XYZ file of C-alpha atoms in Angstrom:
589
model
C 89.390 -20.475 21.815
C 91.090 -17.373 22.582
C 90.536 -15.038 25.535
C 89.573 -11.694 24.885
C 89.511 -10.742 28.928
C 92.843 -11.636 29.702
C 94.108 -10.321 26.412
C 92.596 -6.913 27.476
C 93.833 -7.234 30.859
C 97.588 -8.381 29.754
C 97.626 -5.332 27.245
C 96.241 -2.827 29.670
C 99.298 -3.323 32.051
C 101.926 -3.071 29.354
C 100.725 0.029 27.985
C 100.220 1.617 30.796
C 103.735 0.380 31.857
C 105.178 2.021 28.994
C 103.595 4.887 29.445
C 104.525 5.384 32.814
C 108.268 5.131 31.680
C 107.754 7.441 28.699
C 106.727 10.154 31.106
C 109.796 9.987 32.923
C 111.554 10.009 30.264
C 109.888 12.954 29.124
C 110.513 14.750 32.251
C 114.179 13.862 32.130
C 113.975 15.472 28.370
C 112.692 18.671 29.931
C 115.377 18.725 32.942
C 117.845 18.327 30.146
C 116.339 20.713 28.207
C 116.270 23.426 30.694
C 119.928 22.560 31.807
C 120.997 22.945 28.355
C 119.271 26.340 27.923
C 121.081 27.851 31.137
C 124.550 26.365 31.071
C 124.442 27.975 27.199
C 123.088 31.383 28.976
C 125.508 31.345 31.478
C 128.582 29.937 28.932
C 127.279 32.816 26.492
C 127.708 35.522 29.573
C 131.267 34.257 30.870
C 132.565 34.834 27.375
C 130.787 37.398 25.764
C 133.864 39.417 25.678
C 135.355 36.436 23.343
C 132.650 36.886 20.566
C 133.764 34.418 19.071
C 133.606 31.932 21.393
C 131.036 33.070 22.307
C 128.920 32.504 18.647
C 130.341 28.675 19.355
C 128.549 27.956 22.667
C 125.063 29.789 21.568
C 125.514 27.663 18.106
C 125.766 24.640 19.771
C 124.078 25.187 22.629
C 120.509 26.435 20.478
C 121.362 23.165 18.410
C 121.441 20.842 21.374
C 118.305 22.597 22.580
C 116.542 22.147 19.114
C 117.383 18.310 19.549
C 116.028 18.423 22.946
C 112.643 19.765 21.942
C 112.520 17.736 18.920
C 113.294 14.301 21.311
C 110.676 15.757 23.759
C 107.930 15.859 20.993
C 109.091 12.439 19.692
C 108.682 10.723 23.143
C 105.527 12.884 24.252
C 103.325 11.315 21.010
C 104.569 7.825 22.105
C 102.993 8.419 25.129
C 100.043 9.809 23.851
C 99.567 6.600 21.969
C 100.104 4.506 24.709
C 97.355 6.218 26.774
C 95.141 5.650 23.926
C 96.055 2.154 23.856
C 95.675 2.294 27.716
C 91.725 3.714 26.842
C 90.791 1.396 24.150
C 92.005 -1.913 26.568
C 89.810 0.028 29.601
C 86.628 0.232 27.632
C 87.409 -3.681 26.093
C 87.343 -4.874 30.059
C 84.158 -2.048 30.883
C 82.151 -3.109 27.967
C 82.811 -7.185 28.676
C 81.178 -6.300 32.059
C 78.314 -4.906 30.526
C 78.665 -1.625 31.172
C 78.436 0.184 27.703
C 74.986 2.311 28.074
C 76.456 5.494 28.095
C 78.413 5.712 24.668
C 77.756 6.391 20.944
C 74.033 5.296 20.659
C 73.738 5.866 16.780
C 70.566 7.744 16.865
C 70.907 9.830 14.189
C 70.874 6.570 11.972
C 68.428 5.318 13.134
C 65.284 5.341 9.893
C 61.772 5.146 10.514
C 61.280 4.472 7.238
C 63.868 1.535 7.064
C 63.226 -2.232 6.496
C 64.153 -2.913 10.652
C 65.918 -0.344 12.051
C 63.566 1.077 14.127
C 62.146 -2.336 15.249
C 65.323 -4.638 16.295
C 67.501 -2.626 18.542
C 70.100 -1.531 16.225
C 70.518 1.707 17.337
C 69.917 3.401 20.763
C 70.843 2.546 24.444
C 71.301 -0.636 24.613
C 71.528 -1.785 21.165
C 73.599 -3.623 19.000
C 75.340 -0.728 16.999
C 76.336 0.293 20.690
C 77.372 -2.894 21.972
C 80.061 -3.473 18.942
C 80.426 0.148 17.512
C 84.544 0.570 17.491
C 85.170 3.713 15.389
C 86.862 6.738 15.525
C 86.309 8.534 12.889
C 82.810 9.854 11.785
C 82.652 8.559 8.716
C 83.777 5.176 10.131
C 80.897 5.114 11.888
C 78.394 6.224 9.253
C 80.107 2.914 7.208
C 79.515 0.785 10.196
C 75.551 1.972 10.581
C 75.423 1.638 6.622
C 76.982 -1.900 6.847
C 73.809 -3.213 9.363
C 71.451 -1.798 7.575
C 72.755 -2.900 4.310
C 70.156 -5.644 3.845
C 72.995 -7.230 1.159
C 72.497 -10.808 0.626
C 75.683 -10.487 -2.409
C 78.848 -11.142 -1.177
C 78.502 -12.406 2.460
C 81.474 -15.029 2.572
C 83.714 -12.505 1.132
C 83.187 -10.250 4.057
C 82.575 -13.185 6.268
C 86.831 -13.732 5.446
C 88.018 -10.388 5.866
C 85.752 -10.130 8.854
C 87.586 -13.337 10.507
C 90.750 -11.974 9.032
C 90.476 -9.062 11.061
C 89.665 -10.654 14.144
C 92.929 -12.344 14.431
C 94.803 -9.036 14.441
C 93.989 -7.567 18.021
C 97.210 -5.462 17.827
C 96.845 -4.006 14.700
C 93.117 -3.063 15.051
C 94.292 -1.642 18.463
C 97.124 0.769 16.668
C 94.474 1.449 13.673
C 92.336 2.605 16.405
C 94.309 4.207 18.918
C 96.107 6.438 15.829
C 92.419 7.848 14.977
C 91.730 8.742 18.685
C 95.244 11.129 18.624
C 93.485 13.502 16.169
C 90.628 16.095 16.603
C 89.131 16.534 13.369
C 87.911 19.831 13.156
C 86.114 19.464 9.510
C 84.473 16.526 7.678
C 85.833 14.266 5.257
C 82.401 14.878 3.117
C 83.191 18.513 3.518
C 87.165 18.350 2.653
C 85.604 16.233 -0.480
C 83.303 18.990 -1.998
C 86.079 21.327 -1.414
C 88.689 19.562 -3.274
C 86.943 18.590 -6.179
C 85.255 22.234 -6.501
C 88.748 23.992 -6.432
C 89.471 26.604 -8.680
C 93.107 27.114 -9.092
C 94.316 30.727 -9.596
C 98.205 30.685 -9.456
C 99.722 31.120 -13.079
C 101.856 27.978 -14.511
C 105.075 30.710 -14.651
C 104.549 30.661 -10.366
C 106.392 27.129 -10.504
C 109.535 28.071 -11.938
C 109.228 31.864 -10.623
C 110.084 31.107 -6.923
C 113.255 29.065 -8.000
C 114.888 31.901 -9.860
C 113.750 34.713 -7.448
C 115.254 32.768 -4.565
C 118.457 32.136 -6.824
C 118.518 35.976 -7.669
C 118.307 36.819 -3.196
C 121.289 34.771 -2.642
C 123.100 36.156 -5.638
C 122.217 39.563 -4.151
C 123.588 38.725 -0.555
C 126.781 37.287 -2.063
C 127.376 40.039 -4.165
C 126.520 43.089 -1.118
C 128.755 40.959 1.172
C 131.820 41.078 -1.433
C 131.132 45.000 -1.535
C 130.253 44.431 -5.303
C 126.819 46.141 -4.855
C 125.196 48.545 -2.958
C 123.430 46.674 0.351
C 120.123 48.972 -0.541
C 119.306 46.819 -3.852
C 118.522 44.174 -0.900
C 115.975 46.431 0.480
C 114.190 47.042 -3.262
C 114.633 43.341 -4.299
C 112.828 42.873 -0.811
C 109.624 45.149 -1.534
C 109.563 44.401 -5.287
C 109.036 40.179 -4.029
C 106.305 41.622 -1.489
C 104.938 43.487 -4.220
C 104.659 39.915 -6.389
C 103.296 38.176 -3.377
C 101.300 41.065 -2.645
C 98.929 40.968 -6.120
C 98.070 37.021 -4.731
C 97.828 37.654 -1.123
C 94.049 37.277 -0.514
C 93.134 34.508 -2.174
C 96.629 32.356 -0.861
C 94.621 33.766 2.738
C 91.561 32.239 1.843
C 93.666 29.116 0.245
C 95.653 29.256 3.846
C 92.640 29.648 5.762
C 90.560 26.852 3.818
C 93.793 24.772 4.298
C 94.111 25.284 8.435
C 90.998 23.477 9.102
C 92.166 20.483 7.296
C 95.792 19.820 8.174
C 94.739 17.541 11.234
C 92.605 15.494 8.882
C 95.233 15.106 6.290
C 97.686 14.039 9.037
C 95.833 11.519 10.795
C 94.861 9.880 7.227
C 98.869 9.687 6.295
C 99.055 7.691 9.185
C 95.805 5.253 8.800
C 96.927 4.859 5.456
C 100.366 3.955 6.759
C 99.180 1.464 8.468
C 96.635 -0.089 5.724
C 99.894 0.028 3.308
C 102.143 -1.700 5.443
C 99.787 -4.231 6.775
C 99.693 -8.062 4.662
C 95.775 -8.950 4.235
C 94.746 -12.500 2.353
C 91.369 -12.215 2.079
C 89.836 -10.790 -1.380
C 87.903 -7.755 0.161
C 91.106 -6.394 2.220
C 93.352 -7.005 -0.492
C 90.689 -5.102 -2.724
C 90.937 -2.051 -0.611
C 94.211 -2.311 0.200
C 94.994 -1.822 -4.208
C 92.392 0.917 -3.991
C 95.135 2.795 -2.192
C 98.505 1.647 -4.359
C 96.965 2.075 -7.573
C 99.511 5.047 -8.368
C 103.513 5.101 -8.886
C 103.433 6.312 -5.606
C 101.815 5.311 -2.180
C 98.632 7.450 -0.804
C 100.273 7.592 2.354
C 103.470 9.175 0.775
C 101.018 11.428 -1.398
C 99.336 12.728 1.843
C 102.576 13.360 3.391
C 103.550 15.487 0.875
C 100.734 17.800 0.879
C 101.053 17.819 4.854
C 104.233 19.223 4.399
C 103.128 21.712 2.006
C 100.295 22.829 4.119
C 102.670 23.082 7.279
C 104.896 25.005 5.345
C 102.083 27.433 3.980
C 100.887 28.161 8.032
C 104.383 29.605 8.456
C 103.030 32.335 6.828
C 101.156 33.216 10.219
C 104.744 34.139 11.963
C 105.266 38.060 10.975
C 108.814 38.497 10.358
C 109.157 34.793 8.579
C 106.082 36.297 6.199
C 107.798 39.216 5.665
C 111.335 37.699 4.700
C 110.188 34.781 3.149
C 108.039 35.991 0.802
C 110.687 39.383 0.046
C 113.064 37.217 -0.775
C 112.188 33.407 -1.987
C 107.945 34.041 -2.593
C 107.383 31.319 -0.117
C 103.986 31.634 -0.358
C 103.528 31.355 -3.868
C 105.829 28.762 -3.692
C 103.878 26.457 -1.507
C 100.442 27.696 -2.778
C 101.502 26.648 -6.249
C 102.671 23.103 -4.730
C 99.233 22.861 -3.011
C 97.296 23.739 -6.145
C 99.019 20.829 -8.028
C 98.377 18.383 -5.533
C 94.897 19.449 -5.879
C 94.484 19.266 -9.438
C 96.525 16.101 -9.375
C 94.965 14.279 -6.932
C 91.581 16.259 -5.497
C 89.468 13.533 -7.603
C 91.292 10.442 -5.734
C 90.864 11.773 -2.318
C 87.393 10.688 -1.931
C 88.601 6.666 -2.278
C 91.442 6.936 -0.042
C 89.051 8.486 2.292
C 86.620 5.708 1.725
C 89.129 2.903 2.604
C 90.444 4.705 5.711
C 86.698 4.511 6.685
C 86.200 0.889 5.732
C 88.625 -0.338 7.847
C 87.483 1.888 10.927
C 83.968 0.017 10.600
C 85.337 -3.245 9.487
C 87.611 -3.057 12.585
C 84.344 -3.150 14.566
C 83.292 -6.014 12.934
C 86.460 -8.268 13.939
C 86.515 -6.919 17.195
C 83.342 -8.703 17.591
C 84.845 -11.627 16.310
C 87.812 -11.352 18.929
C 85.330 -10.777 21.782
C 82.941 -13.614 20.627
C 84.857 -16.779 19.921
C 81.835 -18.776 21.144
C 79.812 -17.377 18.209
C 79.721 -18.896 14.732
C 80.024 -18.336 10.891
C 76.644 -19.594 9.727
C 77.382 -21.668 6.555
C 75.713 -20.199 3.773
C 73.590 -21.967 1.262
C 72.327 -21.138 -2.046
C 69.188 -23.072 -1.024
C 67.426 -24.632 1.449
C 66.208 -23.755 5.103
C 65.771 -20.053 5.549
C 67.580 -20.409 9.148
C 68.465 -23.591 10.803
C 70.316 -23.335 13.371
C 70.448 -25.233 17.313
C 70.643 -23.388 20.245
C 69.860 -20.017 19.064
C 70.083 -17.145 21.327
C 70.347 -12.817 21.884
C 73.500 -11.910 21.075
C 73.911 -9.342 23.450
C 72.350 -11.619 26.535
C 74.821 -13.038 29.165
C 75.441 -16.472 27.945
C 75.392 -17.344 31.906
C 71.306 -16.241 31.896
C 70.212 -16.673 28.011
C 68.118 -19.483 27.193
C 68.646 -20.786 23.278
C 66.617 -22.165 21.281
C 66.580 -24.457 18.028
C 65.185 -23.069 15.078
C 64.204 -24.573 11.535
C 62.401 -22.503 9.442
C 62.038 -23.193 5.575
C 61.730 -21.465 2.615
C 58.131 -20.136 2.585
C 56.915 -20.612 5.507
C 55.067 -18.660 8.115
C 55.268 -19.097 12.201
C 52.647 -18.371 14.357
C 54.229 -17.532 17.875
C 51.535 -17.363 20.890
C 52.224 -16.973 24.250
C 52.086 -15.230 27.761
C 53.589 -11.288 28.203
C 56.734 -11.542 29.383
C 57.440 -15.752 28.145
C 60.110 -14.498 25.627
C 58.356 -13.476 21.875
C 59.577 -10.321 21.319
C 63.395 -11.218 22.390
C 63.272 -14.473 20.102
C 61.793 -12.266 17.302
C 64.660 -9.730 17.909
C 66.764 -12.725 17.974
C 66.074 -14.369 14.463
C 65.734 -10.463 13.198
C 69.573 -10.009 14.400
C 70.740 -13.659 12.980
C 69.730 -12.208 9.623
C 71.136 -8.904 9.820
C 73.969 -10.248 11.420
C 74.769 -12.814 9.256
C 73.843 -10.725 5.721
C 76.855 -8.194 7.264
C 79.247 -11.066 7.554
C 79.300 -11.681 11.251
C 79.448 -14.992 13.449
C 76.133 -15.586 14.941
C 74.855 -16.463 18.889
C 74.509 -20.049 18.233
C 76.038 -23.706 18.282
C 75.151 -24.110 14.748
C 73.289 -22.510 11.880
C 72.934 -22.836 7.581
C 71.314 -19.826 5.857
C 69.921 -19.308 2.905
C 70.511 -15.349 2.821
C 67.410 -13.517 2.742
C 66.343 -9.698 3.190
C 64.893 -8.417 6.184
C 61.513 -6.329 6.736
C 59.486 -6.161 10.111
C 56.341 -4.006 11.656
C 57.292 -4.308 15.557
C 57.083 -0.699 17.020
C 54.577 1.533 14.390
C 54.121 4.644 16.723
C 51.699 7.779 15.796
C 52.752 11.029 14.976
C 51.439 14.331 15.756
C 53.413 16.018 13.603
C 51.760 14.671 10.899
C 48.579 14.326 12.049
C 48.987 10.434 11.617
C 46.547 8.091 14.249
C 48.374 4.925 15.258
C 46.986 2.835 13.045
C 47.062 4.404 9.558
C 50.662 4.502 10.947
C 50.674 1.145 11.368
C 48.742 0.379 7.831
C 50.768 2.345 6.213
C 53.965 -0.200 7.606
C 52.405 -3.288 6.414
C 51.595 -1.776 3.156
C 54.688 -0.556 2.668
C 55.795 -4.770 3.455
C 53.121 -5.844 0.985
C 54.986 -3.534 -2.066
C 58.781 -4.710 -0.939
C 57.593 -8.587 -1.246
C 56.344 -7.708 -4.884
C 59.305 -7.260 -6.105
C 62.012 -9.793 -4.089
C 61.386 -12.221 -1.513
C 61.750 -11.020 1.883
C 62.080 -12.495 5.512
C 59.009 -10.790 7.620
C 58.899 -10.365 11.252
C 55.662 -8.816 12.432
C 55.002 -8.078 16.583
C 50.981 -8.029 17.182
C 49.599 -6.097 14.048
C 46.739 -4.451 13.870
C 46.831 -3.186 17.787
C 45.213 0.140 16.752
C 41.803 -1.474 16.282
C 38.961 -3.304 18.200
C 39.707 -6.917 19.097
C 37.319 -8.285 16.657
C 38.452 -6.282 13.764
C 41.848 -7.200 14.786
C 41.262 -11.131 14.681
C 40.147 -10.977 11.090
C 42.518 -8.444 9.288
C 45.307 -10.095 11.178
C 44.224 -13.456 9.723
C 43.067 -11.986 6.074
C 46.844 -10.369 6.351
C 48.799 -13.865 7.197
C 46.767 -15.310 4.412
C 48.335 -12.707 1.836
C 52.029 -13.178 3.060
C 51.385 -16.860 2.893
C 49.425 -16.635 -0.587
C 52.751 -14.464 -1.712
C 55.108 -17.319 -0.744
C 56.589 -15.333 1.496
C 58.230 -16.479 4.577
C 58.789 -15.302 8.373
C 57.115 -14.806 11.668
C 54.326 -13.352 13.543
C 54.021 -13.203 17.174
C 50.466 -12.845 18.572
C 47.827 -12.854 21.917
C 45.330 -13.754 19.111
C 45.068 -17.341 19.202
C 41.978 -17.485 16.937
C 45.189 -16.939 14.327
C 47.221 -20.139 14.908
C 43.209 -22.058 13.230
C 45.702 -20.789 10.123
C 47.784 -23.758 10.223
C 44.782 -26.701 9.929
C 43.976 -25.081 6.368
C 47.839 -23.804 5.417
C 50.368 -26.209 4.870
C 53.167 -23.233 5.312
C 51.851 -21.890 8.359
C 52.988 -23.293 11.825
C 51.784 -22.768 15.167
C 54.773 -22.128 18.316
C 54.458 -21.149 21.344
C 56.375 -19.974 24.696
C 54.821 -20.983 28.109
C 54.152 -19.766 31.533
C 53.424 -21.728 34.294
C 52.274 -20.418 37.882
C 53.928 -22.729 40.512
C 53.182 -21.940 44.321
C 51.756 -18.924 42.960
C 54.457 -17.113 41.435
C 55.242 -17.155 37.174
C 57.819 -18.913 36.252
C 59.559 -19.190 32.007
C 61.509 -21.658 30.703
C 61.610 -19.262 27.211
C 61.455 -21.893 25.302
C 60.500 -22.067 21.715
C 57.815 -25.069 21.518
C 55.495 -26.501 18.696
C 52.247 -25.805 19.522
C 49.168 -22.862 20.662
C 50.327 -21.315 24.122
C 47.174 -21.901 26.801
C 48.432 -19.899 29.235
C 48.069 -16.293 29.462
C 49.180 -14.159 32.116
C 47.533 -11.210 32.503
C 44.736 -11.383 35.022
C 47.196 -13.272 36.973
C 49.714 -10.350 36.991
C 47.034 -7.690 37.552
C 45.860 -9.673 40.681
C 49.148 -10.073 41.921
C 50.451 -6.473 41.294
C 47.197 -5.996 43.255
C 45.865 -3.918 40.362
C 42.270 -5.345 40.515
């Protein structure tokens, strides 16, 4: 079993080791740098009467510098990635402590309307798309929300094996992830989509070769005025006349330059996720799978991103006045790399979209093995084709500290129905949360909180928190009838797994007693299968007259007159209830 702690901890000194010596080394670069730039100032002044010697020094002394610079950059990116490496191990060691309350909380996933979303904790402070959410990039994120609230029951050992696959490879998640945190993205990949694929070219065919021979016909020109075989003016008119070509394209390569500037980071950090994808070995099916997506061509996507990135770097050189001027007089740069941009567009616009899609796979699926790395304890539920719904021993909250949780065992068939009873506070809610996030859990691919489990795979629906809404002038319970009507259509059509919290609250106790029984009789009638937890105990008469329907219960116990839980799962009607005790001893009545 490995050790995710001291992994974190190891890590977290040696980057921040190396980046410690990366920034002196930087500042040695710069000392060197600026010693360069005044011994060539000062070797430039003692013999400027020596021109020629002088031409020499600056030569060498601007190339040196160049070198410098280019050294400095080099070393100052290292370090850059080291610090984000330094991050990513911080937050491993925060989060492990339980301190994770204040980032991404996924809210704007989060779907009324969904099968569990709203009901389970998967999104929001404290929940479980906070707790294991790893992305960097948007999209990556969108994937990972997607992913739990999938409800897929196809293909869970498949991702259960790239999942584990993953988890092995701390280091390389680590780079994956620490290479999207360099970047700012300033627009989205959904965005840089629509763009690409609604392009309209507008540079003529003739504008590849064009650029070639003008450039040809400027250094012709220059050899020719420097041999005194033509007057040095023809320069000056060959210089307006390729201003003049550039000139009848110059807005729309500014609107092509401008659209172009907002997506150079994007199309930078990608080259380098898709580096990393290319140059990785995978063995299981679904990483493999996504790995071809992105070598399908003669050439790699990473190579074909690098290309355009070069192409749009050159095209922002435009921006520098006397290079603009100069370039495009005499060699139509901007033509030139407009025209190259255009043809990676029409070329390749229509495959952006998957590369894009597999950089954002493995940004969630990175997620997903981290949690395997952190939870070594945790296992793969074996999968069945058929049999018990969930069987599992010593069942527990994922997100609980093992050190507090109390498990439970859990065997729960194929159509059948739990009645769960007992006191506020003994524990229903949490276990229904708990069985709710062994399904989702396990449908995504992911080990599960328990010492052992086999599951049938099963879709997940549940009515736990119906709320009202002014807005549209809905009362808490048509809210709350219009959730279990929308459970009675699903089950029509596929089998579901239902988790229900105290239906019905909206009405009078009486009414309450028999539509909650009148609805368990339904679910049971539709062979469906799942759980209800109740205060109603005239519900759990159910199971004398249902063979599917079973009564459990958690207790409460007042000892020396204070409450004490053993959150337990038992077999049985709960005949304890708490609540007059707790008003009397909150000295509410």
């Amino acid at each position: 079993m490995n050790n995710p702690l001291l992994y974190y901890k190891e890590h977290l000194e040696k980057y921040t080791s190396e980046a410690q010596r990366l920034y002196r080394r930087m500042t040695a670069l710069s000392t060197l740098r600026l010693s360069v730039f005044l011994l060539t100032g000062f070797g430039i002044y003692f013999t400027f009467q020596i021109w020629q010697i002088a031409v020499v020094i600056a030569v060498v002394g601007i190339a040196v510098f160049v070198y410098l610079l280019s050294r400095h950059a080099d070393v100052k990116s290292q370090r850059n990635f080291n610090k984000a490496l330094v991050k990513i191990n911080e937050e491993e060691i925060a989060i492990a402590s339980g301190d994770f309350h204040d980032r991404e909380k996924g809210l704007k996933f989060q779907d009324p309307g969904h099968f569990y979303s709203l009901d389970i904790d998967l999104f929001g402070r404290g929940s479980f798309f906070q707790f294991i959410n790893r992305t960097r990039i948007n999209e990556g994120a969108k994937q990972l929300a997607d992913a739990l609230k999938a409800n897929d029951i196809e293909g869970i050992t498949e991702r259960q094996d790239a999942i584990k696959e993953l988890g092995l490879k701390p280091q390389w998640r680590q780079h994956y992830s620490a290479t999207s945190h360099l970047v700012d993205v300033e627009t989205p990949a959904k965005n840089i989509i629509e763009w690409l694929q609604n392009y309209q070219t507008f540079l003529p065919k003739v504008m590849q070769r064009l650029p070639l021979v003008f450039m040809l016909c400027s250094v012709v020109w220059f050899g020719l005025s420097i041999l005194s075989l033509i007057n040095p003016e023809i320069i000056g008119y060959w210089l307006l006349f390729g201003l003049g070509i550039t000139g009848v394209y110059v807005k729309k390569i500014g609107v092509l330059s401008s659209n172009t500037d907002k997506v150079k980071s994007t199309f930078r950090q990608y080259t380098q996720l898709l580096d990393l994808i290319e140059n990785e070995t995978f063995t299981s099916k679904l990483l493999q799978d996504k790995q071809q997506q992105i070598q399908k061509e003669t050439e790699q996507a990473s190579y074909i991103f690098k290309r355009l990135s070069k192409s749009l770097d050159a095209l922002d050189n435009r921006n520098n006045i006397i290079g603009a001027i100069f370039g495009n007089g005499l060699f139509l740069t901007d033509i030139r790399n407009g025209y190259n941009i255009e043809k990676w567009i029409e070329q390749y616009g229509n495959k952006v979209a998957d590369w894009f899609e597999v950089v954002s796979f493995f940004d969630a699926y990175n997620s997903l093995g981290n949690f395997v790395f952190n939870h070594s304890d945790f296992i793969f539920p074996e999968v069945l084709e058929k049999g018990a719904v969930i069987n599992a021993s010593n069942l527990g909250h994922p997100m609980l500290d093992k050190n507090k949780r109390v498990d439970s065992d859990l065997l729960i068939k194929d159509e059948q129905f739990f009645i769960v009873t007992g006191a506020n506070m003994a524990g229903k809610s949490t276990f229904l949360r708990t069985v709710s996030l062994h399904i989702v859990m396990a449908n995504v691919g992911l080990p599960i909180c328990a010492k052992e489990s086999a599951y049938s795979p099963v879709k997940l629906i549940t009515s736990m928190r119906t709320t009202d809404s002014l807005t549209d002038d809905s009362s808490y319970f048509f809210s709350e009838l219009t959730r279990l009507k929308y459970i009675v259509d699903a089950i029509k059509d596929e089998p579901y797994f239902i988790v229900l919290d105290e239906i019905l609250k909206g009405t009078n106790s009486t009414d309450k007693a028999i539509g909650s029984r009148k609805f368990v009789e339904k679910l049971v009638a539709s062979k469906a299968t799942g759980i209800i937890a109740t205060h109603d105990l005239s519900l759990c008469e159910i199971e004398q007259e249902l063979e599917d329907v079973k009564n459990y219960y958690f207790d409460a116990e007042i000892i020396d007159d204070e409450l004490h839980f053993d959150y337990k799962l038992k077999a049985g009607i709960c005949q304890n209830m708490n609540a007059s005790f707790l008003l009397k001893k909150m000295e509410i009545v």
